[in-house]
mmCIF file of C-alpha atoms in Angstrom:
data_model
loop_
_atom_site.group_PDB
_atom_site.id
_atom_site.type_symbol
_atom_site.label_atom_id
_atom_site.label_comp_id
_atom_site.label_asym_id
_atom_site.label_seq_id
_atom_site.Cartn_x
_atom_site.Cartn_y
_atom_site.Cartn_z
ATOM 1 C CA MET A 1 -8.899 12.245 -26.009
ATOM 2 C CA LYS A 2 -7.255 10.388 -23.151
ATOM 3 C CA SER A 3 -3.594 9.435 -22.967
ATOM 4 C CA PRO A 4 -2.439 5.792 -22.676
ATOM 5 C CA SER A 5 -2.982 4.345 -19.207
ATOM 6 C CA GLN A 6 -0.281 3.350 -16.758
ATOM 7 C CA ARG A 7 -0.496 0.932 -13.832
ATOM 8 C CA TYR A 8 0.901 1.821 -10.444
ATOM 9 C CA ALA A 9 1.260 -0.460 -7.406
ATOM 10 C CA LEU A 10 0.232 1.328 -4.232
ATOM 11 C CA ARG A 11 2.835 1.666 -1.499
ATOM 12 C CA ARG A 12 2.080 1.903 2.198
ATOM 13 C CA ASP A 13 2.805 5.639 2.162
ATOM 14 C CA ASP A 14 0.181 6.100 -0.568
ATOM 15 C CA LEU A 15 -2.518 4.541 1.603
ATOM 16 C CA GLU A 16 -1.457 6.255 4.829
ATOM 17 C CA ASP A 17 -0.999 9.689 3.238
ATOM 18 C CA GLY A 18 -4.048 9.442 0.962
ATOM 19 C CA THR A 19 -2.155 10.088 -2.278
ATOM 20 C CA CYS A 20 -1.411 8.435 -5.625
ATOM 21 C CA VAL A 21 1.554 8.892 -7.947
ATOM 22 C CA VAL A 22 0.500 10.013 -11.441
ATOM 23 C CA PRO A 23 2.473 10.986 -14.581
ATOM 24 C CA ALA A 24 3.911 14.491 -14.791
ATOM 25 C CA GLU A 25 1.396 15.376 -17.528
ATOM 26 C CA CYS A 26 -1.347 15.208 -14.877
ATOM 27 C CA ALA A 27 -0.010 18.281 -13.073
ATOM 28 C CA ALA A 28 -2.826 20.364 -14.597
ATOM 29 C CA ALA A 29 -5.556 18.072 -13.226
ATOM 30 C CA THR A 30 -8.495 19.659 -11.432
ATOM 31 C CA ARG A 31 -10.375 16.432 -10.669
ATOM 32 C CA VAL A 32 -9.606 12.828 -9.680
ATOM 33 C CA VAL A 33 -12.148 10.058 -10.294
ATOM 34 C CA LEU A 34 -11.706 6.670 -8.596
ATOM 35 C CA GLU A 35 -13.715 3.790 -10.069
ATOM 36 C CA HIS A 36 -13.586 0.808 -7.761
ATOM 37 C CA LYS A 37 -15.540 -2.311 -6.834
ATOM 38 C CA VAL A 38 -15.884 -2.681 -3.080
ATOM 39 C CA ASN A 39 -14.545 -6.120 -2.063
ATOM 40 C CA GLY A 40 -14.301 -6.766 -5.799
ATOM 41 C CA VAL A 41 -18.107 -6.766 -6.201
ATOM 42 C CA THR A 42 -20.038 -3.538 -5.593
ATOM 43 C CA PRO A 43 -19.291 -0.714 -8.077
ATOM 44 C CA ALA A 44 -18.396 2.609 -6.479
ATOM 45 C CA LYS A 45 -17.264 5.939 -7.867
ATOM 46 C CA HIS A 46 -15.524 8.653 -5.858
ATOM 47 C CA ILE A 47 -14.707 12.145 -7.133
ATOM 48 C CA PHE A 48 -12.065 14.371 -5.558
ATOM 49 C CA ASP A 49 -10.809 17.869 -6.200
ATOM 50 C CA ALA A 50 -7.259 17.579 -7.521
ATOM 51 C CA ALA A 51 -4.361 19.524 -6.121
ATOM 52 C CA ALA A 52 -1.321 17.956 -7.759
ATOM 53 C CA GLU A 53 1.905 18.272 -5.780
ATOM 54 C CA GLY A 54 5.502 17.553 -6.684
ATOM 55 C CA ASP A 55 7.684 18.246 -9.663
ATOM 56 C CA GLY A 56 9.665 16.372 -12.266
ATOM 57 C CA ASP A 57 8.510 12.834 -12.957
ATOM 58 C CA GLU A 58 6.654 12.302 -9.671
ATOM 59 C CA ILE A 59 3.341 14.090 -9.222
ATOM 60 C CA ARG A 60 0.888 13.140 -6.489
ATOM 61 C CA VAL A 61 -2.844 13.727 -6.207
ATOM 62 C CA GLY A 62 -5.064 13.253 -3.157
ATOM 63 C CA VAL A 63 -7.281 10.171 -2.855
ATOM 64 C CA ALA A 64 -9.254 8.859 0.130
ATOM 65 C CA TRP A 65 -8.608 5.173 -0.456
ATOM 66 C CA PRO A 66 -11.414 2.715 0.423
ATOM 67 C CA GLU A 67 -10.679 0.340 3.288
ATOM 68 C CA ASP A 68 -10.554 -2.792 1.106
ATOM 69 C CA ILE A 69 -7.594 -1.528 -0.937
ATOM 70 C CA ARG A 70 -4.366 -3.061 0.330
ATOM 71 C CA VAL A 71 -0.671 -2.375 -0.082
ATOM 72 C CA GLY A 72 0.464 -3.444 -3.550
ATOM 73 C CA VAL A 73 -2.950 -3.161 -5.239
ATOM 74 C CA LEU A 74 -2.557 -2.118 -8.877
ATOM 75 C CA VAL A 75 -4.248 1.090 -9.991
ATOM 76 C CA SER A 76 -4.673 2.048 -13.647
ATOM 77 C CA VAL A 77 -4.053 5.760 -14.196
ATOM 78 C CA HIS A 78 -5.742 7.462 -17.159
ATOM 79 C CA TRP A 79 -5.256 11.142 -18.014
ATOM 80 C CA HIS A 80 -8.071 13.016 -19.787
ATOM 81 C CA PRO A 81 -6.484 16.356 -20.750
ATOM 82 C CA GLY A 82 -9.683 17.736 -22.266
ATOM 83 C CA ARG A 83 -11.483 17.332 -18.934
ATOM 84 C CA ARG A 84 -8.324 17.915 -16.864
ATOM 85 C CA GLU A 85 -9.282 14.719 -15.084
ATOM 86 C CA VAL A 86 -7.238 11.850 -13.670
ATOM 87 C CA GLN A 87 -9.155 8.573 -13.729
ATOM 88 C CA LEU A 88 -8.044 5.788 -11.385
ATOM 89 C CA ARG A 89 -9.313 2.211 -11.625
ATOM 90 C CA THR A 90 -8.724 -0.989 -9.691
ATOM 91 C CA LYS A 91 -9.384 -4.413 -11.225
ATOM 92 C CA PRO A 92 -11.051 -7.167 -9.157
ATOM 93 C CA LEU A 93 -9.467 -10.589 -8.879
ATOM 94 C CA ASP A 94 -11.529 -13.427 -10.324
ATOM 95 C CA GLU A 95 -11.469 -14.956 -6.841
ATOM 96 C CA PRO A 96 -10.260 -13.191 -3.664
ATOM 97 C CA LEU A 97 -7.028 -14.393 -2.082
ATOM 98 C CA LYS A 98 -5.314 -14.233 1.265
ATOM 99 C CA VAL A 99 -1.632 -13.330 1.225
ATOM 100 C CA ASP A 100 -0.123 -14.299 4.575
ATOM 101 C CA GLY A 101 -3.570 -13.902 6.110
ATOM 102 C CA VAL A 102 -4.439 -10.526 4.495
ATOM 103 C CA ALA A 103 -7.443 -10.607 2.137
ATOM 104 C CA TYR A 104 -6.934 -9.181 -1.363
ATOM 105 C CA PHE A 105 -9.936 -8.497 -3.604
ATOM 106 C CA HIS A 106 -8.115 -6.684 -6.420
ATOM 107 C CA GLU A 107 -5.133 -7.380 -8.653
ATOM 108 C CA TYR A 108 -1.855 -6.638 -6.924
ATOM 109 C CA ASP A 109 1.914 -6.641 -7.387
ATOM 110 C CA PRO A 110 3.412 -9.496 -5.297
ATOM 111 C CA HIS A 111 6.832 -7.794 -5.305
ATOM 112 C CA ILE A 112 5.440 -4.676 -3.608
ATOM 113 C CA VAL A 113 3.354 -6.707 -1.130
ATOM 114 C CA THR A 114 6.521 -8.501 -0.004
ATOM 115 C CA HIS A 115 8.754 -5.443 0.047
ATOM 116 C CA GLU A 116 6.288 -3.172 1.879
ATOM 117 C CA PHE A 117 5.835 -5.661 4.725
ATOM 118 C CA THR A 118 5.159 -4.216 8.177
ATOM 119 C CA PRO A 119 6.826 -6.480 10.748
ATOM 120 C CA ALA A 120 5.450 -7.502 14.098
ATOM 121 C CA ASN A 121 7.221 -5.952 17.075
ATOM 122 C CA SER A 122 9.208 -9.104 17.822
ATOM 123 C CA ASN A 123 12.578 -10.678 17.082
ATOM 124 C CA ARG A 124 11.081 -13.005 14.482
ATOM 125 C CA GLY A 125 9.298 -9.997 12.935
ATOM 126 C CA ARG A 126 12.603 -8.152 12.544
ATOM 127 C CA VAL A 127 14.244 -11.138 10.874
ATOM 128 C CA LEU A 128 11.324 -11.652 8.485
ATOM 129 C CA ASP A 129 11.358 -7.926 7.708
ATOM 130 C CA ALA A 130 15.062 -8.093 6.828
ATOM 131 C CA VAL A 131 14.495 -10.999 4.443
ATOM 132 C CA ARG A 132 11.481 -9.374 2.753
ATOM 133 C CA ARG A 133 12.710 -5.782 2.667
ATOM 134 C CA HIS A 134 16.411 -6.238 1.956
ATOM 135 C CA GLY A 135 16.428 -9.559 0.142
ATOM 136 C CA LEU A 136 16.186 -10.379 -3.540
ATOM 137 C CA VAL A 137 12.437 -10.377 -4.254
ATOM 138 C CA PHE A 138 11.132 -12.474 -7.154
ATOM 139 C CA GLU A 139 8.149 -11.852 -9.404
ATOM 140 C CA ASP A 140 5.878 -14.142 -7.367
ATOM 141 C CA GLY A 141 6.691 -12.317 -4.118
ATOM 142 C CA SER A 142 9.154 -14.867 -2.748
ATOM 143 C CA ALA A 143 12.458 -13.530 -1.438
ATOM 144 C CA VAL A 144 15.917 -14.766 -0.504
ATOM 145 C CA PHE A 145 18.555 -13.204 1.754
ATOM 146 C CA PRO A 146 22.011 -14.323 2.951
ATOM 147 C CA GLU A 147 21.683 -15.642 6.486
ATOM 148 C CA GLY A 148 25.076 -14.241 7.461
ATOM 149 C CA ASP A 149 23.938 -10.667 6.718
ATOM 150 C CA LEU A 150 21.046 -10.835 9.169
ATOM 151 C CA VAL A 151 23.307 -9.745 12.007
ATOM 152 C CA LYS A 152 23.515 -6.301 10.360
ATOM 153 C CA LYS A 153 19.968 -6.038 9.006
ATOM 154 C CA ALA A 154 17.763 -7.601 11.702
ATOM 155 C CA GLY A 155 18.964 -5.252 14.432
ATOM 156 C CA LEU A 156 19.052 -7.828 17.238
ATOM 157 C CA GLY A 157 22.508 -6.816 18.398
ATOM 158 C CA ARG A 158 25.919 -8.408 18.206
ATOM 159 C CA GLY A 159 27.937 -10.626 20.488
ATOM 160 C CA THR A 160 26.705 -13.687 22.330
ATOM 161 C CA ARG A 161 23.281 -12.280 23.177
ATOM 162 C CA GLY A 162 22.609 -11.009 19.647
ATOM 163 C CA THR A 163 23.657 -14.345 18.141
ATOM 164 C CA PHE A 164 21.374 -16.193 20.560
ATOM 165 C CA LEU A 165 18.354 -13.979 19.782
ATOM 166 C CA LEU A 166 18.936 -14.223 16.036
ATOM 167 C CA ARG A 167 19.286 -17.992 16.066
ATOM 168 C CA ASN A 168 16.097 -18.401 18.115
ATOM 169 C CA ALA A 169 14.163 -16.067 15.802
ATOM 170 C CA ILE A 170 15.313 -17.938 12.685
ATOM 171 C CA ASP A 171 14.497 -21.310 14.247
ATOM 172 C CA GLN A 172 11.001 -20.068 15.123
ATOM 173 C CA LEU A 173 10.368 -18.796 11.581
ATOM 174 C CA ILE A 174 11.510 -22.133 10.139
ATOM 175 C CA ARG A 175 9.284 -24.102 12.548
ATOM 176 C CA GLU A 176 6.292 -21.929 11.630
ATOM 177 C CA GLY A 177 6.957 -22.393 7.907
ATOM 178 C CA TYR A 178 7.668 -18.742 7.062
ATOM 179 C CA VAL A 179 11.188 -19.389 5.778
ATOM 180 C CA THR A 180 13.412 -22.303 4.762
ATOM 181 C CA ARG A 181 17.173 -22.628 4.487
ATOM 182 C CA VAL A 182 18.575 -22.828 0.949
ATOM 183 C CA ASP A 183 21.949 -22.513 -0.747
ATOM 184 C CA GLY A 184 22.518 -19.550 -3.033
ATOM 185 C CA SER A 185 25.506 -17.580 -4.249
ATOM 186 C CA LEU A 186 26.600 -13.955 -4.401
ATOM 187 C CA GLY A 187 27.039 -11.766 -7.449
ATOM 188 C CA ALA A 188 29.911 -9.398 -8.130
ATOM 189 C CA ALA A 189 28.226 -6.634 -6.090
ATOM 190 C CA GLY A 190 27.523 -8.986 -3.194
ATOM 191 C CA LEU A 191 23.836 -9.327 -4.088
ATOM 192 C CA PRO A 192 22.152 -12.704 -3.532
ATOM 193 C CA ILE A 193 21.607 -15.111 -6.430
ATOM 194 C CA PHE A 194 19.221 -18.048 -6.203
ATOM 195 C CA PRO A 195 19.487 -20.791 -7.271
ATOM 196 C CA ALA A 196 23.248 -20.757 -6.822
ATOM 197 C CA VAL A 197 25.365 -20.242 -9.922
ATOM 198 C CA GLN A 198 26.935 -23.523 -10.974
ATOM 199 C CA GLY A 199 30.541 -23.689 -9.849
ATOM 200 C CA ALA A 200 30.235 -20.661 -7.535
ATOM 201 C CA GLU A 201 30.795 -20.799 -3.794
ATOM 202 C CA THR A 202 27.496 -21.523 -2.073
ATOM 203 C CA VAL A 203 26.163 -19.235 0.651
ATOM 204 C CA PRO A 204 23.511 -20.225 3.248
ATOM 205 C CA MET A 205 20.353 -18.157 2.730
ATOM 206 C CA LEU A 206 16.828 -17.870 4.064
ATOM 207 C CA PHE A 207 14.057 -18.262 1.515
ATOM 208 C CA TYR A 208 10.611 -16.731 2.118
ATOM 209 C CA ALA A 209 7.508 -17.623 0.088
ATOM 210 C CA PRO A 210 4.113 -15.954 0.729
ATOM 211 C CA LEU A 211 1.287 -18.208 1.876
ATOM 212 C CA ILE A 212 -1.508 -17.864 -0.712
ATOM 213 C CA GLU A 213 -4.970 -19.135 0.235
ATOM 214 C CA PRO A 214 -8.535 -18.636 -1.011
ATOM 215 C CA ALA A 215 -10.326 -15.806 0.785
ATOM 216 C CA HIS A 216 -13.981 -15.332 1.664
ATOM 217 C CA ARG A 217 -15.670 -12.485 -0.198
ATOM 218 C CA PRO A 218 -17.945 -10.544 2.191
ATOM 219 C CA GLU A 219 -21.510 -10.021 1.068
ATOM 220 C CA PRO A 220 -22.092 -6.393 -0.001
ATOM 221 C CA ASP A 221 -23.880 -4.432 2.715
ATOM 222 C CA PRO A 222 -25.056 -0.999 1.477
ATOM 223 C CA ALA A 223 -25.800 0.225 4.993
ATOM 224 C CA GLU A 224 -22.366 -0.784 6.264
ATOM 225 C CA ALA A 225 -20.668 0.778 3.260
ATOM 226 C CA SER A 226 -22.555 4.017 3.838
ATOM 227 C CA ASN A 227 -21.508 4.119 7.480
ATOM 228 C CA ARG A 228 -17.890 3.445 6.561
ATOM 229 C CA HIS A 229 -17.863 6.253 4.004
ATOM 230 C CA ASP A 230 -19.377 8.598 6.577
ATOM 231 C CA HIS A 231 -16.592 7.684 8.971
ATOM 232 C CA TRP A 232 -13.893 8.590 6.453
ATOM 233 C CA VAL A 233 -15.174 12.037 5.700
ATOM 234 C CA THR A 234 -16.947 13.394 8.766
ATOM 235 C CA GLY A 235 -14.958 16.461 9.676
ATOM 236 C CA PHE A 236 -14.592 20.180 10.003
ATOM 237 C CA THR A 237 -12.566 23.057 8.599
ATOM 238 C CA ARG A 238 -9.578 24.416 10.482
ATOM 239 C CA LYS A 239 -7.506 27.525 9.870
ATOM 240 C CA LEU A 240 -3.986 26.866 8.592
ATOM 241 C CA GLN A 241 -0.776 28.504 9.641
ATOM 242 C CA PRO A 242 0.113 31.487 7.428
ATOM 243 C CA GLY A 243 1.871 30.478 4.219
ATOM 244 C CA THR A 244 0.624 26.860 4.229
ATOM 245 C CA ARG A 245 -2.080 25.169 2.170
ATOM 246 C CA PRO A 246 -4.284 22.055 2.506
ATOM 247 C CA SER A 247 -2.746 18.706 1.570
ATOM 248 C CA PRO A 248 -4.057 16.577 -1.318
ATOM 249 C CA ARG A 249 -5.524 14.182 1.261
ATOM 250 C CA ALA A 250 -7.434 16.994 2.986
ATOM 251 C CA LEU A 251 -8.876 18.134 -0.361
ATOM 252 C CA ALA A 252 -9.863 14.554 -1.215
ATOM 253 C CA LEU A 253 -11.666 14.088 2.106
ATOM 254 C CA HIS A 254 -13.362 17.460 1.708
ATOM 255 C CA ARG A 255 -14.663 16.387 -1.716
ATOM 256 C CA MET A 256 -15.956 13.111 -0.314
ATOM 257 C CA ALA A 257 -17.757 14.961 2.497
ATOM 258 C CA ILE A 258 -19.523 17.079 -0.135
ATOM 259 C CA ASP A 259 -20.450 14.001 -2.176
ATOM 260 C CA ASN A 260 -21.935 12.359 0.914
ATOM 261 C CA GLY A 261 -24.039 15.438 1.675
ATOM 262 C CA GLN A 262 -22.343 16.139 5.000
ATOM 263 C CA ILE A 263 -21.205 19.654 4.179
ATOM 264 C CA PRO A 264 -22.319 22.270 1.629
ATOM 265 C CA ASP A 265 -20.974 22.030 -1.919
ATOM 266 C CA ALA A 266 -18.481 24.868 -1.690
ATOM 267 C CA PRO A 267 -14.694 25.103 -2.021
ATOM 268 C CA LEU A 268 -12.523 25.271 1.056
ATOM 269 C CA PRO A 269 -12.039 28.874 2.157
ATOM 270 C CA GLU A 270 -8.610 30.331 1.490
ATOM 271 C CA GLY A 271 -6.258 29.548 4.365
ATOM 272 C CA TYR A 272 -8.273 26.575 5.698
ATOM 273 C CA THR A 273 -7.898 22.802 5.607
ATOM 274 C CA PHE A 274 -10.299 19.913 6.244
ATOM 275 C CA VAL A 275 -9.874 17.606 9.250
ATOM 276 C CA LYS A 276 -11.645 14.362 10.131
ATOM 277 C CA LYS A 277 -13.361 14.552 13.538
ATOM 278 C CA HIS A 278 -12.179 11.144 14.704
ATOM 279 C CA HIS A 279 -8.608 12.362 14.303
ATOM 280 C CA ARG A 280 -9.125 15.323 16.594
ATOM 281 C CA ASN A 281 -8.024 13.421 19.692
ATOM 282 C CA GLY A 282 -5.717 11.003 17.853
#
């Protein structure tokens, strides 16, 4: 009998570290199964050895996430105690979408997509990051932030030069349609409120709304998918420092290498981890 499922929106750290947050009851898991449709079309199933880490309410298991899973994608988490198995599932969108130019093929949380934004290394990128990361984010992914607080949050400096850089960056974002100026108000704790509360003092704010467009769904290419999977898991074992153990990500990649027939079906030797070859010189 499986327990009720939960949905979790993937953060950037989840994708980069190759992990997924699961309920505390999953601490006894020995296997993770990811059921996923590549680009929202081609069914795929990946099985990983589980090595749950963490304590309290936050437990993490290792997962080698496919390349078409983006920040904010929603993952259903099912716990099968009888099989000691964590089952993860994504759900395809009816039609793929682009969010600010990034293609999404699976249901996602707009709030997380906005908040987990990675800015460009530019002045305008820092300002947009401040609005999206520190602002009040709404359910549809739009966000609002007091313009006067950007001096502290955008990190462009103070004084005449900082004011000049900030003004230019804001003007550029407005010209490009990323943000607009609106009037909001502040709550008791100084947090932004939009629209402004009637009768309250208005405060100039920047309002960001994600650009949502239809996206092209790539045709499934079995050969390309096979090559991409090989790239994820090609690797070798390496001896660990005394007293350390392999990470959940290393165990997940090791399992995938076994599933792809690249290494023998055997557990990692005690005191060893699994490393992807293309990271050797990274």
